[in-house]
CSV table of C-alpha atoms in Angstrom, one decimal:
chain,number,residue,atom,x,y,z
Q,1,UNK,CA,7.3,36.8,-21.3
Q,2,UNK,CA,10.3,34.9,-22.8
Q,3,UNK,CA,12.0,32.5,-21.7
Q,4,UNK,CA,16.1,32.7,-21.9
Q,5,UNK,CA,17.4,29.2,-21.4
Q,6,UNK,CA,21.3,30.5,-20.7
Q,7,UNK,CA,19.4,33.6,-18.4
Q,8,UNK,CA,18.9,36.7,-19.0
Q,9,UNK,CA,22.5,38.2,-18.0
Q,10,UNK,CA,24.5,36.5,-20.2
Q,11,UNK,CA,22.0,37.3,-22.8
Q,12,UNK,CA,21.6,40.8,-22.1
Q,13,UNK,CA,25.8,40.5,-22.6
Q,14,UNK,CA,25.9,40.0,-25.5
Q,15,UNK,CA,24.9,43.6,-26.4
Q,16,UNK,CA,27.6,44.8,-24.3
Q,17,UNK,CA,30.8,42.6,-25.9
Q,18,UNK,CA,33.9,44.8,-24.6
Q,19,UNK,CA,32.6,45.6,-21.7
Q,20,UNK,CA,32.1,42.0,-20.5
Q,21,UNK,CA,35.9,41.6,-22.1
Q,22,UNK,CA,34.6,39.4,-24.3
Q,23,UNK,CA,34.5,38.1,-28.7
Q,24,UNK,CA,31.1,37.4,-30.1
Q,25,UNK,CA,33.4,33.2,-30.4
Q,26,UNK,CA,33.7,33.6,-26.3
Q,27,UNK,CA,30.2,34.9,-25.6
Q,28,UNK,CA,29.4,32.5,-28.2
Q,29,UNK,CA,30.9,29.1,-27.0
Q,30,UNK,CA,29.4,30.5,-23.0
Q,31,UNK,CA,25.6,30.6,-24.5
Q,32,UNK,CA,26.0,26.8,-25.9
Q,33,UNK,CA,27.8,25.6,-23.0
Q,34,UNK,CA,24.9,27.1,-20.6
Q,35,UNK,CA,22.3,24.7,-22.5
Q,36,UNK,CA,24.7,21.5,-22.2
Q,37,UNK,CA,23.2,20.5,-18.9
Q,38,UNK,CA,21.5,17.0,-17.6
Q,39,UNK,CA,19.6,17.8,-13.9
Q,40,UNK,CA,17.8,15.1,-12.4
Q,41,UNK,CA,15.8,15.3,-9.3
Q,42,UNK,CA,16.1,12.9,-6.4
Q,43,UNK,CA,13.9,9.8,-4.9
Q,44,UNK,CA,13.8,8.0,-1.9
Q,45,UNK,CA,13.6,4.7,-1.5
Q,46,UNK,CA,15.2,4.4,-5.2
Q,47,UNK,CA,19.2,3.7,-5.7
Q,48,UNK,CA,21.6,5.3,-4.0
Q,49,UNK,CA,18.5,8.5,-3.8
Q,50,UNK,CA,18.3,8.9,-7.9
Q,51,UNK,CA,17.9,6.9,-10.6
Q,52,UNK,CA,18.3,9.1,-14.1
Q,53,UNK,CA,21.8,9.8,-12.6
Q,54,UNK,CA,23.1,7.7,-10.4
Q,55,UNK,CA,26.0,7.7,-8.0
Q,56,UNK,CA,27.9,4.8,-5.7
Q,57,UNK,CA,29.2,6.6,-2.9
Q,58,UNK,CA,33.0,5.5,-4.5
Q,59,UNK,CA,32.0,7.7,-7.6
Q,60,UNK,CA,30.6,6.0,-10.1
Q,61,UNK,CA,28.5,7.5,-12.3
Q,62,UNK,CA,25.5,6.4,-14.9
Q,63,UNK,CA,22.5,7.9,-16.4
Q,64,UNK,CA,19.8,6.0,-17.6
Q,65,UNK,CA,19.0,6.7,-21.2
Q,66,UNK,CA,15.7,7.5,-22.2
Q,67,UNK,CA,14.8,5.2,-24.8
Q,68,UNK,CA,15.3,6.4,-28.3
Q,69,UNK,CA,18.8,6.2,-27.2
Q,70,UNK,CA,18.9,2.8,-25.8
Q,71,UNK,CA,20.8,1.8,-28.3
Q,72,UNK,CA,24.3,3.6,-26.5
Q,73,UNK,CA,23.9,2.2,-23.6
Q,74,UNK,CA,27.0,0.6,-22.0
Q,75,UNK,CA,25.7,-1.0,-19.3
Q,76,UNK,CA,22.2,-3.4,-18.2
Q,77,UNK,CA,19.5,-1.8,-18.3
Q,78,UNK,CA,19.4,1.1,-20.7
Q,79,UNK,CA,22.4,2.3,-17.9
Q,80,UNK,CA,25.7,4.6,-19.8
Q,81,UNK,CA,28.4,4.4,-17.3
Q,82,UNK,CA,30.7,7.5,-17.3
Q,83,UNK,CA,34.2,6.6,-17.8
Q,84,UNK,CA,35.1,9.2,-14.3
Q,85,UNK,CA,34.5,9.2,-11.2
Q,86,UNK,CA,33.0,12.2,-8.8
Q,87,UNK,CA,34.2,13.1,-5.6
Q,88,UNK,CA,33.2,15.7,-3.2
Q,89,UNK,CA,35.3,17.9,-0.9
Q,90,UNK,CA,32.5,19.6,0.3
Q,91,UNK,CA,30.0,17.8,3.1
Q,92,UNK,CA,31.1,14.9,1.1
Q,93,UNK,CA,30.6,12.1,3.9
Q,94,UNK,CA,27.1,13.6,5.0
Q,95,UNK,CA,26.3,12.9,1.4
Q,96,UNK,CA,27.7,9.6,0.9
Q,97,UNK,CA,25.6,8.5,4.7
Q,98,UNK,CA,22.4,9.8,2.2
Q,99,UNK,CA,23.5,7.6,-0.6
Q,100,UNK,CA,24.1,4.9,1.4
Q,101,UNK,CA,20.9,5.1,2.9
Q,102,UNK,CA,19.4,6.0,-0.8
Q,103,UNK,CA,17.8,8.8,0.6
Q,104,UNK,CA,17.0,11.3,-2.6
Q,105,UNK,CA,19.5,13.4,-3.9
Q,106,UNK,CA,19.5,15.6,-6.3
Q,107,UNK,CA,22.5,16.2,-9.1
Q,108,UNK,CA,23.2,18.5,-12.2
Q,109,UNK,CA,25.8,17.7,-14.6
Q,110,UNK,CA,26.8,21.2,-16.5
Q,111,UNK,CA,30.2,21.9,-17.9
Q,112,UNK,CA,32.7,24.6,-17.9
Q,113,UNK,CA,33.5,26.5,-20.5
Q,114,UNK,CA,36.0,29.4,-18.0
Q,115,UNK,CA,38.4,25.4,-17.1
Q,116,UNK,CA,37.4,23.3,-19.9
Q,117,UNK,CA,35.3,20.8,-18.0
Q,118,UNK,CA,32.5,19.0,-16.7
Q,119,UNK,CA,31.4,19.6,-12.7
Q,120,UNK,CA,28.3,17.0,-11.0
Q,121,UNK,CA,26.6,19.4,-8.3
Q,122,UNK,CA,25.0,17.6,-5.5
Q,123,UNK,CA,22.1,18.8,-3.2
Q,124,UNK,CA,19.7,17.5,-1.0
Q,125,UNK,CA,17.1,18.3,1.5
Q,126,UNK,CA,18.1,18.1,5.4
Q,127,UNK,CA,15.6,18.1,7.2
Q,128,UNK,CA,14.5,20.2,10.8
Q,129,UNK,CA,14.9,17.5,13.7
Q,130,UNK,CA,12.6,16.3,15.5
Q,131,UNK,CA,12.2,16.0,19.2
Q,132,UNK,CA,10.9,12.6,20.4
Q,133,UNK,CA,9.8,11.4,23.7
Q,134,UNK,CA,11.5,8.5,25.8
Q,135,UNK,CA,8.1,6.9,26.0
Q,136,UNK,CA,7.7,7.1,22.1
Q,137,UNK,CA,11.1,6.0,21.3
Q,138,UNK,CA,11.0,3.4,23.6
Q,139,UNK,CA,7.6,2.2,22.9
Q,140,UNK,CA,8.5,-0.5,20.8
Q,141,UNK,CA,11.4,-1.6,22.2
Q,142,UNK,CA,15.1,-1.2,21.7
Q,143,UNK,CA,18.3,-2.4,20.1
Q,144,UNK,CA,21.3,-2.4,22.4
Q,145,UNK,CA,24.7,-1.3,20.4
Q,146,UNK,CA,28.2,-2.2,21.9
Q,147,UNK,CA,31.1,-0.8,19.8
Q,148,UNK,CA,33.6,-2.8,19.3
Q,149,UNK,CA,37.0,-2.5,18.1
Q,150,UNK,CA,36.1,-4.2,14.3
Q,151,UNK,CA,32.6,-5.2,14.5
Q,152,UNK,CA,28.8,-3.7,16.6
Q,153,UNK,CA,27.3,-6.1,18.4
Q,154,UNK,CA,23.3,-5.4,18.8
Q,155,UNK,CA,20.3,-7.5,20.2
Q,156,UNK,CA,17.2,-6.6,20.1
Q,157,UNK,CA,14.9,-5.9,23.9
Q,158,UNK,CA,11.3,-5.7,23.8
Q,159,UNK,CA,9.4,-3.4,26.2
Q,160,UNK,CA,10.1,-5.1,29.2
Q,161,UNK,CA,13.6,-6.1,28.8
Q,162,UNK,CA,14.0,-9.4,27.5
Q,163,UNK,CA,16.5,-10.6,24.6
Q,164,UNK,CA,14.6,-11.4,21.5
Q,165,UNK,CA,15.5,-13.3,18.6
Q,166,UNK,CA,19.8,-14.1,18.5
Q,167,UNK,CA,22.3,-11.2,18.7
Q,168,UNK,CA,23.8,-9.2,15.1
Q,169,UNK,CA,26.8,-8.8,14.4
Q,170,UNK,CA,28.1,-5.8,12.0
Q,171,UNK,CA,32.1,-6.4,11.6
Q,172,UNK,CA,33.8,-3.8,9.9
Q,173,UNK,CA,37.7,-3.6,9.0
Q,174,UNK,CA,39.3,-0.5,10.0
Q,175,UNK,CA,42.9,-0.9,7.9
Q,176,UNK,CA,44.1,0.3,4.9
Q,177,UNK,CA,43.4,4.2,4.0
Q,178,UNK,CA,41.3,6.4,5.8
Q,179,UNK,CA,38.0,6.5,2.4
Q,180,UNK,CA,38.0,2.2,3.8
Q,181,UNK,CA,38.0,3.2,7.0
Q,182,UNK,CA,35.3,5.3,6.0
Q,183,UNK,CA,33.5,3.4,3.9
Q,184,UNK,CA,33.8,0.1,6.2
Q,185,UNK,CA,31.9,2.5,9.3
Q,186,UNK,CA,29.4,3.6,6.8
Q,187,UNK,CA,28.6,0.0,5.7
Q,188,UNK,CA,28.0,-1.5,9.4
Q,189,UNK,CA,25.6,1.8,10.6
Q,190,UNK,CA,23.9,0.8,6.9
Q,191,UNK,CA,23.1,-2.7,8.3
Q,192,UNK,CA,22.0,-2.0,11.5
Q,193,UNK,CA,19.7,0.8,10.5
Q,194,UNK,CA,18.2,-1.2,8.3
Q,195,UNK,CA,17.9,-4.3,10.6
Q,196,UNK,CA,16.1,-1.7,12.8
Q,197,UNK,CA,13.7,-0.5,10.3
Q,198,UNK,CA,12.9,-4.4,9.6
Q,199,UNK,CA,12.3,-5.0,13.1
Q,200,UNK,CA,10.2,-1.8,13.3
Q,201,UNK,CA,12.0,-1.0,16.4
Q,202,UNK,CA,12.7,3.5,16.8
Q,203,UNK,CA,15.5,3.6,19.4
Q,204,UNK,CA,19.0,2.0,19.4
Q,205,UNK,CA,20.8,2.8,22.7
Q,206,UNK,CA,24.3,3.4,22.2
Q,207,UNK,CA,27.1,3.7,25.0
Q,208,UNK,CA,28.3,7.4,25.1
Q,209,UNK,CA,32.1,6.9,25.1
Q,210,UNK,CA,35.0,8.9,23.8
Q,211,UNK,CA,38.4,7.5,24.1
Q,212,UNK,CA,40.3,10.6,22.6
Q,213,UNK,CA,41.3,12.0,25.9
Q,214,UNK,CA,41.9,8.2,27.6
Q,215,UNK,CA,45.1,7.3,24.9
Q,216,UNK,CA,47.7,8.6,26.8
Q,217,UNK,CA,50.6,6.5,28.1
Q,218,UNK,CA,50.1,8.7,31.5
Q,219,UNK,CA,46.1,7.3,32.1
Q,220,UNK,CA,47.7,3.4,30.6
Q,221,UNK,CA,51.1,3.4,31.7
Q,222,UNK,CA,52.9,0.8,29.6
Q,223,UNK,CA,50.1,-1.4,28.1
Q,224,UNK,CA,50.5,-0.9,24.6
Q,225,UNK,CA,48.5,-2.5,23.0
Q,226,UNK,CA,46.2,-2.2,25.3
Q,227,UNK,CA,46.2,1.7,23.9
Q,228,UNK,CA,46.4,0.2,20.4
Q,229,UNK,CA,43.2,-0.7,20.6
Q,230,UNK,CA,41.7,1.9,22.3
Q,231,UNK,CA,42.8,4.2,19.8
Q,232,UNK,CA,41.7,2.4,17.0
Q,233,UNK,CA,38.3,2.6,18.4
Q,234,UNK,CA,36.3,4.9,16.3
Q,235,UNK,CA,33.5,5.6,19.7
Q,236,UNK,CA,32.9,9.3,19.2
Q,237,UNK,CA,33.0,8.7,15.5
Q,238,UNK,CA,30.6,6.3,15.1
Q,239,UNK,CA,28.2,7.5,17.7
Q,240,UNK,CA,27.8,10.8,15.5
Q,241,UNK,CA,27.8,9.2,12.2
Q,242,UNK,CA,25.0,6.9,13.8
Q,243,UNK,CA,23.7,10.3,15.0
Q,244,UNK,CA,23.5,11.6,11.7
Q,245,UNK,CA,21.8,8.3,10.3
Q,246,UNK,CA,19.1,7.4,12.3
Q,247,UNK,CA,18.4,11.2,12.7
Q,248,UNK,CA,17.0,11.1,8.7
Q,249,UNK,CA,15.7,7.3,8.8
Q,250,UNK,CA,13.3,8.0,11.9
Q,251,UNK,CA,15.5,6.1,14.5
Q,252,UNK,CA,16.1,7.6,17.9
Q,253,UNK,CA,19.9,7.0,19.3
Q,254,UNK,CA,19.7,7.0,22.8
Q,255,UNK,CA,23.2,7.4,25.1
Q,256,UNK,CA,23.5,5.5,28.3
Q,257,UNK,CA,26.2,5.3,30.6
Q,258,UNK,CA,29.3,3.0,30.1
Q,259,UNK,CA,29.9,2.5,33.1
Q,260,UNK,CA,30.3,-1.1,34.3
Q,261,UNK,CA,28.6,-2.7,31.7
Q,262,UNK,CA,30.2,-4.9,29.7
Q,263,UNK,CA,31.2,-6.4,33.6
Q,264,UNK,CA,27.7,-7.2,35.0
Q,265,UNK,CA,26.1,-7.6,31.2
Q,266,UNK,CA,28.5,-10.8,31.1
Q,267,UNK,CA,27.6,-11.6,34.9
Q,268,UNK,CA,24.5,-11.2,34.5
Q,269,UNK,CA,23.0,-12.5,30.7
Q,270,UNK,CA,26.6,-14.2,29.2
Q,271,UNK,CA,25.1,-17.8,30.6
Q,272,UNK,CA,21.2,-17.7,30.5
Q,273,UNK,CA,21.5,-16.6,26.6
Q,274,UNK,CA,24.6,-19.1,26.0
Q,275,UNK,CA,23.1,-22.8,25.0
Q,276,UNK,CA,24.8,-25.6,22.6
Q,277,UNK,CA,23.1,-24.5,19.3
Q,278,UNK,CA,23.5,-21.1,20.6
Q,279,UNK,CA,27.2,-18.6,20.8
Q,280,UNK,CA,26.8,-16.0,23.0
Q,281,UNK,CA,29.9,-13.7,23.3
Q,282,UNK,CA,30.5,-11.4,26.3
Q,283,UNK,CA,30.4,-7.9,23.8
Q,284,UNK,CA,26.4,-9.4,22.9
Q,285,UNK,CA,25.8,-9.5,26.9
Q,286,UNK,CA,27.2,-5.7,27.0
Q,287,UNK,CA,24.3,-4.8,24.2
Q,288,UNK,CA,22.3,-6.3,26.7
Q,289,UNK,CA,22.8,-4.0,29.3
Q,290,UNK,CA,23.6,-1.0,27.3
Q,291,UNK,CA,19.8,-2.0,26.6
Q,292,UNK,CA,18.0,-2.1,29.4
Q,293,UNK,CA,20.0,0.7,31.5
Q,294,UNK,CA,18.1,2.8,27.9
Q,295,UNK,CA,14.7,1.5,29.5
Q,296,UNK,CA,15.7,2.4,33.0
Q,297,UNK,CA,15.6,-1.0,33.8
Q,298,UNK,CA,18.5,-2.3,36.2
Q,299,UNK,CA,21.1,-4.4,33.7
Q,300,UNK,CA,20.4,-7.9,36.6
Q,301,UNK,CA,18.1,-10.3,35.3
Q,302,UNK,CA,15.8,-10.2,38.1
Q,303,UNK,CA,15.3,-9.0,41.6
Q,304,UNK,CA,16.0,-10.2,45.2
Q,305,UNK,CA,12.7,-12.7,45.4
Q,306,UNK,CA,10.5,-11.7,48.8
Q,307,UNK,CA,11.6,-13.6,51.5
Q,308,UNK,CA,9.7,-17.0,52.3
Q,309,UNK,CA,5.9,-17.3,53.5
Q,310,UNK,CA,6.5,-13.1,52.8
Q,311,UNK,CA,5.1,-13.1,49.2
Q,312,UNK,CA,1.7,-10.8,49.9
Q,313,UNK,CA,3.7,-8.4,52.3
Q,314,UNK,CA,6.5,-7.3,49.8
Q,315,UNK,CA,4.7,-7.7,46.5
Q,316,UNK,CA,6.1,-8.9,42.9
Q,317,UNK,CA,9.2,-8.6,41.8
Q,318,UNK,CA,9.9,-5.4,40.5
Q,319,UNK,CA,11.3,-6.3,37.0
Q,320,UNK,CA,8.7,-7.9,35.8
Q,321,UNK,CA,5.6,-7.9,33.2
Q,322,UNK,CA,3.7,-5.0,33.3
Q,323,UNK,CA,0.8,-4.9,35.0
Q,324,UNK,CA,-1.3,-4.4,31.7
Q,325,UNK,CA,0.5,-7.6,30.2
Q,326,UNK,CA,-1.6,-10.6,29.4
Q,327,UNK,CA,-1.5,-13.8,31.6
Q,328,UNK,CA,0.5,-12.0,34.0
Q,329,UNK,CA,-2.0,-13.2,36.3
Q,330,UNK,CA,-3.2,-16.0,34.7
Q,331,UNK,CA,-2.9,-19.8,35.9
Q,332,UNK,CA,0.2,-22.3,34.9
Q,333,UNK,CA,-1.0,-24.6,32.1
Q,334,UNK,CA,-2.1,-28.1,33.8
Q,335,UNK,CA,0.4,-30.6,33.2
Q,336,UNK,CA,-0.1,-34.3,33.3
Q,337,UNK,CA,-0.4,-36.7,36.1
Q,338,UNK,CA,-1.2,-36.5,39.9
Q,339,UNK,CA,0.3,-33.2,41.8
Q,340,UNK,CA,0.2,-32.7,45.3
Q,341,UNK,CA,-3.2,-30.5,46.3
Q,342,UNK,CA,-4.8,-30.2,43.0
Q,343,UNK,CA,-7.6,-31.9,41.5
Q,344,UNK,CA,-6.9,-35.9,40.6
Q,345,UNK,CA,-5.2,-35.2,36.7
Q,346,UNK,CA,-8.4,-37.3,35.0
Q,347,UNK,CA,-10.7,-33.9,36.2
Q,348,UNK,CA,-10.4,-30.8,33.6
Q,349,UNK,CA,-9.1,-29.1,36.1
Q,350,UNK,CA,-6.3,-26.1,36.3
Q,351,UNK,CA,-4.0,-25.4,38.9
Q,352,UNK,CA,-4.5,-22.1,39.5
Q,353,UNK,CA,-8.8,-22.5,40.0
Q,354,UNK,CA,-8.8,-22.4,44.5
Q,355,UNK,CA,-12.0,-23.6,44.1
Q,356,UNK,CA,-11.4,-26.9,42.4
Q,357,UNK,CA,-8.9,-27.4,44.9
Q,358,UNK,CA,-10.1,-30.4,47.0
Q,359,UNK,CA,-9.7,-29.6,51.3
Q,360,UNK,CA,-10.6,-30.5,54.5
Q,361,UNK,CA,-13.6,-28.7,55.5
Q,362,UNK,CA,-14.6,-28.3,51.4
Q,363,UNK,CA,-15.8,-30.7,49.2
Q,364,UNK,CA,-14.5,-30.0,45.3
Q,365,UNK,CA,-17.0,-31.8,44.0
Q,366,UNK,CA,-19.8,-30.1,44.9
Q,367,UNK,CA,-18.5,-27.2,46.2
Q,368,UNK,CA,-20.8,-26.7,49.3
Q,369,UNK,CA,-19.3,-27.2,53.1
Q,370,UNK,CA,-19.5,-30.3,54.6
Q,371,UNK,CA,-18.9,-31.2,58.2
Q,372,UNK,CA,-16.8,-34.5,58.2
Q,373,UNK,CA,-17.4,-36.8,61.6
Q,374,UNK,CA,-15.1,-36.9,64.3
Q,375,UNK,CA,-15.0,-40.1,66.1
Q,376,UNK,CA,-15.6,-40.0,69.6
Q,377,UNK,CA,-13.9,-41.8,72.8
Q,378,UNK,CA,-15.5,-44.3,74.9
């Protein structure tokens, strides 16, 4: 067996130059060009998905030179940066998403003798989409995301629907050229996915919202500024791009009903999340509402408490910690000082220990039943 670098078909063409309409010099040029190529497989986790041939999202190409050729490097770390920039007309947006997420992308640089140009070819694998059960996706909590005209407001929620940590905001600028807007959206979503992976959350909740059919004057009347604001919000494009990028990182995207998320979020979560050292916006409150709706919880903080003196009959509030949560039914911590119907402060008892509470017919010290003496009338 013989291995022919350049192809068996081109090697056989050497004996049939007239039929191929080639001269010997032309065939020799094509034969040599088939050896002028550079190929490197992709590596997930490396910067821009490839360590040998690195292509940045803006088209910059750099090559990692071997040690014998390190003296020809024109960039740090033994790299050679090409003067030209690469662009992908076919599936360029999908390639940019992979590069931003540091997913594996293989490249091949070759020379085309017919056109006299060098070409860069990118290739990658498309994994099969996995169907994740809702319970498994929400096992580690969820991140609620509220999409706005200039930023993404994100809040992390635990498994019980309670916000944890400070809200995060990922800003982007949708002015300028289409390439600039696309890059801004891609950077914001990349930061969001990196934060989700850092938190260990496997689900992101967004609104199932699209203003494509709601930009007309017949729907909003003379509200010109409002129509411009709605037209500038790429909600559908953001959701589609987030779904595409999250699928490769193992994060599930949950689309929820957008009805009243902003209004109810501001009503029930804006004030509780705000404080002297924390500034919470209504967009952060809407993100909490979106996350709770994805988890199946109502947006309001708590349900109506049971009526007075009927708590045993009514049961517990529905929006509380789960039955398996540690400390859910435990006693409250002891507070120093005198308390009503409880042991004195110097006694080492807990408020929830009812056996230690003093009652008129039971001794807290001995725990035995005693009959108190009653005065007899004369």
